[in-house]
XYZ file of C-alpha atoms in Angstrom:
550
model
C 23.146 169.273 73.016
C 19.400 169.765 72.744
C 17.089 166.844 72.298
C 15.672 166.565 68.758
C 11.977 166.942 68.292
C 9.749 163.864 68.042
C 9.144 164.485 64.353
C 12.875 164.594 63.618
C 13.985 161.513 65.511
C 13.951 158.123 63.787
C 15.545 154.782 64.535
C 18.077 155.402 61.766
C 19.064 158.778 63.208
C 19.566 157.320 66.640
C 21.719 154.474 65.397
C 24.161 157.033 63.991
C 24.465 159.091 67.172
C 26.941 158.119 69.879
C 29.250 160.195 71.982
C 32.119 158.976 74.176
C 31.177 155.379 73.502
C 27.637 155.824 74.827
C 24.922 154.905 72.398
C 21.933 157.232 72.465
C 19.583 154.545 71.226
C 18.550 153.488 74.700
C 18.259 157.108 75.847
C 15.408 157.908 73.499
C 11.887 157.185 74.755
C 9.844 154.626 72.848
C 7.360 157.189 71.599
C 10.140 159.069 69.769
C 11.409 156.102 67.802
C 9.769 154.991 64.597
C 10.313 151.281 64.053
C 9.685 149.106 61.058
C 7.051 146.391 61.311
C 9.378 143.636 60.062
C 12.940 142.735 60.920
C 15.645 144.239 58.723
C 17.394 141.749 56.480
C 21.124 141.295 56.745
C 22.022 141.061 53.077
C 25.615 140.251 53.972
C 24.583 136.876 55.366
C 24.798 134.061 52.798
C 21.639 132.577 51.375
C 20.909 129.093 52.702
C 22.141 126.407 50.297
C 20.529 123.040 49.697
C 23.474 121.212 51.305
C 23.340 123.440 54.355
C 19.602 122.970 54.807
C 19.878 119.194 54.426
C 22.771 119.040 56.900
C 20.543 120.991 59.310
C 17.790 118.417 58.882
C 20.275 115.543 59.279
C 21.518 116.904 62.595
C 17.924 116.835 63.836
C 17.664 113.324 62.437
C 20.735 112.388 64.479
C 19.604 114.176 67.675
C 16.474 112.038 67.906
C 16.657 111.405 71.661
C 16.627 107.586 71.553
C 19.946 107.305 73.391
C 19.575 109.854 76.227
C 15.795 109.783 76.709
C 15.104 106.047 76.367
C 18.064 103.685 76.540
C 20.301 105.590 78.957
C 17.404 106.195 81.336
C 16.548 102.472 81.272
C 20.213 101.557 81.830
C 20.513 103.885 84.812
C 17.171 102.893 86.343
C 17.783 99.151 85.868
C 21.253 99.244 87.489
C 19.888 101.262 90.414
C 16.947 98.857 90.870
C 19.275 95.833 90.750
C 21.483 97.421 93.413
C 18.554 98.357 95.686
C 16.322 96.456 98.081
C 12.678 96.264 99.060
C 12.162 98.608 102.069
C 9.608 96.220 103.595
C 12.118 93.344 103.602
C 15.380 95.155 104.248
C 18.878 95.074 102.647
C 19.649 91.971 100.619
C 16.104 91.560 99.309
C 15.133 91.854 95.644
C 13.077 94.762 94.287
C 9.912 94.226 92.279
C 9.696 97.787 90.899
C 11.550 101.094 91.227
C 8.714 102.736 93.165
C 9.165 100.244 96.031
C 12.936 99.963 95.880
C 15.430 101.978 97.937
C 19.132 102.765 97.890
C 21.470 104.403 100.415
C 21.128 108.180 100.129
C 22.782 110.570 102.549
C 22.133 109.408 106.087
C 19.139 107.322 105.061
C 17.567 105.796 101.958
C 15.676 107.057 98.926
C 13.504 105.229 96.392
C 14.958 104.527 92.975
C 12.137 106.473 91.294
C 13.011 109.483 93.451
C 16.717 109.138 92.613
C 15.917 109.136 88.888
C 13.867 112.308 89.344
C 16.655 113.856 91.446
C 19.094 113.135 88.595
C 16.729 114.942 86.228
C 16.427 117.854 88.649
C 20.233 118.151 88.896
C 20.442 118.049 85.101
C 17.921 120.854 84.748
C 19.761 122.944 87.357
C 23.037 122.554 85.447
C 21.318 123.516 82.209
C 19.866 126.591 83.897
C 23.360 127.805 84.815
C 24.713 126.852 81.378
C 22.041 128.637 79.357
C 22.066 131.805 81.433
C 25.862 132.048 81.574
C 26.875 131.398 77.968
C 23.581 131.225 76.067
C 23.512 134.938 75.241
C 27.252 134.981 74.508
C 26.540 132.708 71.535
C 25.114 135.751 69.715
C 28.640 137.203 69.446
C 31.149 136.317 66.748
C 31.524 132.596 66.055
C 31.187 131.562 69.695
C 27.777 129.973 69.087
C 29.159 127.785 66.308
C 31.981 126.437 68.495
C 29.744 126.129 71.525
C 27.395 123.790 69.657
C 30.364 121.743 68.446
C 31.768 121.309 71.973
C 28.464 120.304 73.624
C 27.870 117.891 70.739
C 31.240 116.233 71.434
C 30.271 115.896 75.118
C 26.960 114.345 74.046
C 28.616 111.791 71.793
C 31.453 111.006 74.220
C 29.217 110.453 77.246
C 27.135 107.884 75.384
C 30.227 105.918 74.362
C 31.099 105.870 78.078
C 27.970 103.767 78.555
C 30.090 100.691 77.803
C 31.483 100.984 81.336
C 28.060 100.542 82.944
C 27.982 96.765 83.315
C 27.410 96.120 87.074
C 24.687 97.186 89.539
C 27.397 98.491 91.884
C 28.152 101.165 89.268
C 24.748 102.822 89.563
C 26.344 106.010 90.944
C 28.642 106.214 87.917
C 25.593 105.554 85.743
C 23.857 108.507 87.405
C 26.801 110.834 86.683
C 27.097 109.756 83.043
C 23.316 109.988 82.624
C 23.407 113.588 83.899
C 26.243 114.488 81.499
C 24.383 112.859 78.609
C 21.079 114.516 79.474
C 22.622 117.973 79.968
C 24.695 117.864 76.779
C 21.722 116.566 74.775
C 19.503 119.370 76.086
C 22.232 121.898 75.286
C 22.584 120.656 71.701
C 18.849 121.078 71.148
C 18.766 124.605 72.572
C 21.859 125.959 70.812
C 20.926 124.198 67.583
C 17.374 125.578 67.727
C 18.889 129.060 68.078
C 20.240 128.654 64.536
C 16.726 128.177 63.190
C 15.390 131.785 63.087
C 18.455 133.105 61.257
C 18.342 130.154 58.881
C 14.652 130.747 58.160
C 15.289 134.436 57.422
C 17.882 133.568 54.791
C 16.183 130.900 52.700
C 15.716 131.820 49.017
C 11.937 131.993 49.558
C 12.295 134.317 52.589
C 14.605 136.614 50.626
C 12.111 136.765 47.727
C 9.300 137.617 50.130
C 11.283 140.506 51.552
C 12.093 141.805 48.084
C 8.389 141.776 47.250
C 7.587 143.632 50.456
C 10.206 146.302 49.761
C 8.820 146.709 46.260
C 5.321 146.921 47.775
C 4.158 143.952 45.718
C 2.669 142.363 48.852
C 1.175 143.848 52.017
C 2.799 143.730 55.417
C 0.120 141.326 56.686
C 0.648 138.991 53.725
C 4.393 139.092 54.272
C 4.059 138.248 57.983
C 1.762 135.319 57.215
C 4.046 133.908 54.508
C 7.183 134.408 56.618
C 5.485 132.627 59.522
C 4.582 129.725 57.222
C 8.213 129.557 56.048
C 9.349 129.271 59.665
C 6.734 126.593 60.255
C 7.884 124.737 57.146
C 11.493 124.470 58.312
C 10.494 123.749 61.907
C 8.042 121.020 60.909
C 10.421 119.377 58.447
C 13.303 119.414 60.928
C 11.079 117.953 63.661
C 9.811 115.358 61.183
C 13.416 114.398 60.436
C 14.017 113.994 64.164
C 11.252 111.402 64.353
C 12.400 109.733 61.116
C 15.766 109.320 62.805
C 13.931 108.081 65.890
C 12.324 105.332 63.784
C 15.406 104.420 61.785
C 17.723 104.058 64.759
C 15.156 101.946 66.640
C 14.869 99.614 63.642
C 18.658 99.513 63.415
C 18.895 98.615 67.102
C 16.695 95.570 66.541
C 19.622 94.126 64.561
C 21.432 93.842 67.906
C 18.578 93.401 70.368
C 17.066 90.354 68.657
C 20.111 88.149 67.913
C 21.976 89.121 71.111
C 18.965 89.023 73.448
C 20.741 86.700 75.917
C 24.035 88.604 75.896
C 24.638 90.422 79.187
C 26.128 93.434 77.346
C 23.400 93.778 74.708
C 22.056 96.977 76.307
C 25.498 98.591 76.269
C 26.047 97.593 72.638
C 22.676 99.101 71.748
C 23.615 102.445 73.316
C 26.892 102.503 71.336
C 25.157 101.655 68.046
C 22.567 104.365 68.668
C 25.329 106.865 69.309
C 27.230 105.876 66.167
C 24.114 106.725 64.159
C 24.093 110.193 65.750
C 27.750 110.792 64.932
C 27.523 109.686 61.298
C 24.513 111.873 60.504
C 25.206 114.806 62.815
C 28.765 115.624 61.717
C 27.683 117.081 58.370
C 26.240 120.257 59.897
C 29.727 121.271 61.009
C 30.967 120.683 57.453
C 28.326 122.551 55.429
C 27.218 125.276 57.851
C 27.899 128.694 56.333
C 29.400 131.446 58.482
C 26.865 133.907 59.876
C 28.811 135.444 62.760
C 27.312 137.928 65.147
C 28.905 141.211 66.228
C 32.274 141.089 68.035
C 32.300 140.770 71.804
C 32.374 144.255 73.401
C 35.752 145.379 74.674
C 36.331 144.562 78.310
C 33.674 141.856 78.344
C 34.043 138.111 78.735
C 31.951 135.283 77.355
C 31.207 134.092 80.906
C 29.847 137.444 82.105
C 28.267 139.196 79.137
C 25.301 136.805 79.113
C 24.237 137.646 82.658
C 24.470 141.370 81.973
C 22.392 141.053 78.818
C 19.730 138.929 80.471
C 19.490 141.336 83.419
C 18.877 144.291 81.116
C 16.385 142.344 79.009
C 14.462 141.155 82.060
C 14.207 144.738 83.308
C 12.535 145.642 80.021
C 9.937 142.886 80.113
C 7.153 145.459 79.855
C 8.277 146.197 76.285
C 7.991 142.503 75.384
C 4.957 141.417 77.436
C 3.813 138.650 75.099
C 7.301 137.212 74.653
C 7.850 136.974 78.396
C 4.304 135.750 79.022
C 5.008 132.901 76.606
C 8.365 132.131 78.247
C 6.718 132.024 81.683
C 3.793 129.870 80.559
C 6.028 127.547 78.569
C 8.253 127.201 81.630
C 5.286 125.776 83.530
C 4.060 123.718 80.572
C 7.474 122.164 79.919
C 7.975 121.502 83.599
C 4.694 119.636 83.709
C 5.086 117.855 80.382
C 8.729 116.795 80.860
C 8.093 115.522 84.374
C 4.923 113.726 83.251
C 6.883 112.017 80.473
C 9.610 110.942 82.907
C 7.061 109.619 85.397
C 5.195 107.642 82.716
C 8.488 106.168 81.464
C 9.400 105.138 85.033
C 6.055 103.321 85.269
C 6.571 101.856 81.792
C 10.060 100.574 82.628
C 8.667 98.788 85.677
C 5.866 97.293 83.558
C 8.240 95.906 80.877
C 10.888 94.975 83.477
C 13.528 97.283 81.957
C 13.522 95.416 78.646
C 15.354 97.322 75.904
C 13.512 95.191 73.325
C 10.010 95.924 74.654
C 10.872 99.608 75.071
C 12.085 99.666 71.472
C 8.783 98.265 70.221
C 6.834 100.841 72.249
C 9.050 103.649 70.984
C 8.585 102.495 67.393
C 4.831 102.983 67.825
C 5.499 106.521 69.072
C 7.894 107.274 66.206
C 5.504 106.061 63.490
C 2.651 108.101 64.948
C 4.773 111.260 65.239
C 6.185 110.976 61.717
C 2.713 110.791 60.190
C 1.272 113.388 62.549
C 3.840 116.121 61.878
C 3.222 115.944 58.142
C -0.528 115.891 58.722
C -0.458 118.914 61.022
C 1.720 120.823 58.548
C -0.572 119.980 55.611
C -3.649 121.138 57.572
C -1.943 124.357 58.656
C -0.657 125.157 55.174
C -3.950 124.369 53.430
C -6.177 126.404 55.763
C -3.535 129.032 56.708
C -4.038 128.330 60.415
C -1.945 130.311 62.873
C 0.886 128.748 64.868
C -0.860 129.482 68.160
C -4.033 127.592 67.223
C -2.050 124.555 66.051
C -0.037 124.645 69.267
C -3.240 124.841 71.331
C -4.488 121.565 69.835
C -1.336 119.743 70.936
C -1.600 121.282 74.412
C -5.006 119.707 75.003
C -3.417 116.271 74.934
C -0.523 117.449 77.076
C -3.131 118.003 79.809
C -4.978 114.725 79.190
C -1.896 112.523 79.792
C -1.474 113.329 83.530
C -5.284 113.303 83.854
C -5.268 109.689 82.652
C -2.472 108.867 85.102
C -4.629 110.158 87.957
C -7.093 107.328 87.336
C -4.400 104.931 88.573
C -4.837 106.386 92.072
C -8.221 104.685 92.474
C -7.959 101.531 90.367
C -5.413 99.062 89.014
C -7.398 98.498 85.827
C -6.592 101.855 84.223
C -4.245 104.803 84.655
C -0.927 103.449 83.346
C -1.445 100.156 85.158
C -1.694 97.834 82.137
C 0.676 97.121 79.259
C -1.870 98.126 76.595
C -2.037 101.614 78.110
C 1.628 102.202 77.396
C 1.039 101.250 73.775
C -1.825 103.748 73.666
C 0.290 106.378 75.446
C 3.145 106.085 72.949
C 0.769 106.379 69.994
C -1.057 109.409 71.456
C 2.208 110.995 72.572
C 3.589 110.634 69.055
C 0.440 111.984 67.393
C 0.316 115.186 69.421
C 3.663 115.714 71.101
C 5.627 115.474 67.858
C 3.884 118.593 66.490
C 4.028 120.090 70.013
C 7.823 120.438 69.821
C 7.640 121.934 66.345
C 5.038 124.578 67.162
C 6.619 125.439 70.521
C 9.864 126.239 68.695
C 8.077 128.231 65.990
C 6.186 130.249 68.611
C 9.525 131.226 70.141
C 10.923 132.159 66.734
C 7.881 134.356 66.154
C 8.300 136.171 69.481
C 12.114 136.422 69.692
C 13.631 139.815 68.730
C 15.707 139.417 65.535
C 19.435 139.551 66.223
C 19.002 138.264 69.786
C 18.250 134.668 68.774
C 20.686 132.866 71.088
C 19.741 135.052 74.044
C 16.032 134.342 73.755
C 16.460 130.720 72.747
C 18.684 130.410 75.801
C 15.765 131.710 77.871
C 13.547 129.365 75.871
C 15.918 126.582 76.884
C 15.257 127.496 80.508
C 11.546 127.244 79.760
C 12.019 123.937 77.978
C 14.936 121.660 78.804
C 15.974 123.440 81.986
C 12.489 124.234 83.214
C 11.928 121.158 85.325
C 13.192 122.523 88.596
C 9.753 122.355 90.207
C 8.193 119.147 88.899
C 10.941 116.563 89.560
C 11.633 117.884 93.065
C 7.977 117.985 94.054
C 7.184 114.607 92.509
C 10.246 112.819 93.929
C 9.327 114.082 97.396
C 5.761 112.815 96.974
C 6.899 109.406 95.700
C 9.617 109.045 98.340
C 7.077 109.774 101.071
C 4.228 107.605 99.739
C 6.144 104.920 97.772
C 3.442 105.450 95.092
C 4.368 106.699 91.613
C 0.763 107.692 90.819
C 0.568 110.270 93.610
C 2.468 112.703 91.389
C -0.061 112.939 88.549
C -2.570 115.384 90.180
C 0.119 118.043 90.657
C 1.279 117.619 87.050
C -2.291 117.884 85.742
C -2.789 121.194 87.556
C 0.577 122.535 86.337
C -0.081 121.700 82.663
C -3.654 123.030 82.787
C -2.616 126.396 84.228
C 0.132 126.830 81.627
C -2.166 126.072 78.685
C -4.717 128.621 79.864
C -2.052 131.325 80.167
C -0.775 130.678 76.632
C -4.251 130.732 75.107
C -5.586 133.815 76.891
C -2.395 135.740 77.623
C -0.204 135.505 74.503
C -0.972 137.517 71.354
C 1.530 136.282 68.762
C 0.868 138.998 66.160
C 1.304 141.847 68.629
C 4.209 140.079 70.303
C 6.007 139.692 66.964
C 5.788 143.404 66.244
C 6.846 144.313 69.777
C 9.888 142.055 69.345
C 10.927 143.693 66.067
C 10.442 147.159 67.553
C 12.511 146.244 70.596
C 15.282 144.790 68.401
C 15.373 147.965 66.294
C 15.865 150.070 69.422
C 18.162 147.755 71.337
C 20.521 146.281 68.755
C 23.417 148.395 69.994
C 22.627 148.571 73.699
C 26.064 147.117 74.453
C 28.668 149.628 73.282
C 32.310 149.192 72.411
C 33.269 150.536 75.831
C 30.962 148.031 77.555
C 28.789 150.853 78.865
C 25.297 149.512 79.448
C 22.846 152.340 78.962
C 19.395 152.132 80.447
C 16.336 154.091 79.498
C 16.507 156.158 82.631
C 19.922 157.683 81.801
C 18.392 160.535 79.865
C 14.726 161.336 80.300
C 13.408 163.189 77.312
C 10.689 165.545 78.409
C 8.245 167.616 76.492
C 9.974 170.710 77.818
C 12.995 169.791 75.686
C 15.543 170.081 78.478
C 19.143 169.085 77.787
C 20.524 165.568 78.477
């Protein structure tokens, strides 16, 4: 069979041609395929209803992070510190802070701060395996829907298990449950975020925009701008709901923390109450979510293997998606630096407030109020002046760099640099003002650069760059702290890591070009896995100008 001429071959033609189960889509060189500038709409998918959209927002409201990121970390760190001893005084002594407190570890000892960072590193490693193994598989059938449900059950169940953490001798159990809670929470965020692009493409407003484009009532550029703003709208509102939930559950927890302040189990009760809030608000997504299944799993494949095969093929084609992969790489470094910085600051904060749930709640309330106001303010500014996602994201990144820079001051003085209580109040306010929008715009950037139809695959990779990225930071920082017994020694490395990542995103990622590359790649690659599980690579048939046969 002779190769068609360049003028005759289109993406539509190629999609219709397959022989012996081998799809010719991936055999055709890029130059021969004409692709559309915007993603094709799947008119068979249901339009997003008001109940569905609100249940989506409520799940974000429920998954606010108070339990796993604040209370459970305090519970784990406080039990470990109570069980440890001051290395200068030996076993049996009392610790003053987690940076100068050790526990048995292997054949020797390790500081509590290092153990907390090790727990985070283990969590990120588990998430790396989880996202790469089954993240891409969530694009097939209804697997993604059930996957989110299962990891959500693990998240809720592990927090209820916090009632068993009542004695310092159980710090090892606390570490295990903390890891399960942290991993399942990170998984819920990643697999839930993967729903977002498809949801945004099917809102009534998005459907109307596409109709106008097809009728040539608006230009392609106008459509891309308005579609991007629609994605930003949903992303900003959902992130805003997350911080509203953050505020509400903290206020609710005061109903226990204040009257039961002297009760030895008040911290455990607070974790359970926080989790109950998540269950009551989060369950509605699984009730009102409309079915939008992906294609069936290819014959002969398994959910545990298909993801690795997909990711391998996608990684080999990184040159076709340079801006998408540049963003994933840079965000990997940025998230590593930012997540580790946040953990290190919280470790210092917990020492400063002596592991008080009540004081930590007050500090977190300041962060929640600031973030709630900030997200709406950022969205209003972006919508009014039609500012691009990348520029809004860049503003938040400036303050991501300034936080570890401020921590570095603590190396040379005890007056500043996360040494005083007032600094943690300032940190929580600044973190809320700029890191609340940070999460929203980071997610929207990924939605802009992810090929349509491969949402779970690329949000799984995004999960590696976000929740599972911190494989470098925690391990480097825990080694530094364990060697020096000084928490502040880790800030210079984190400052350099965050700075490098921000520069790469600003100078190396072109969102507009990356969006069009992603759509073009999706048009060509949507059927690269055939019914016979034959993975076809571009090199299988090399179309040459001489027109030789395949």
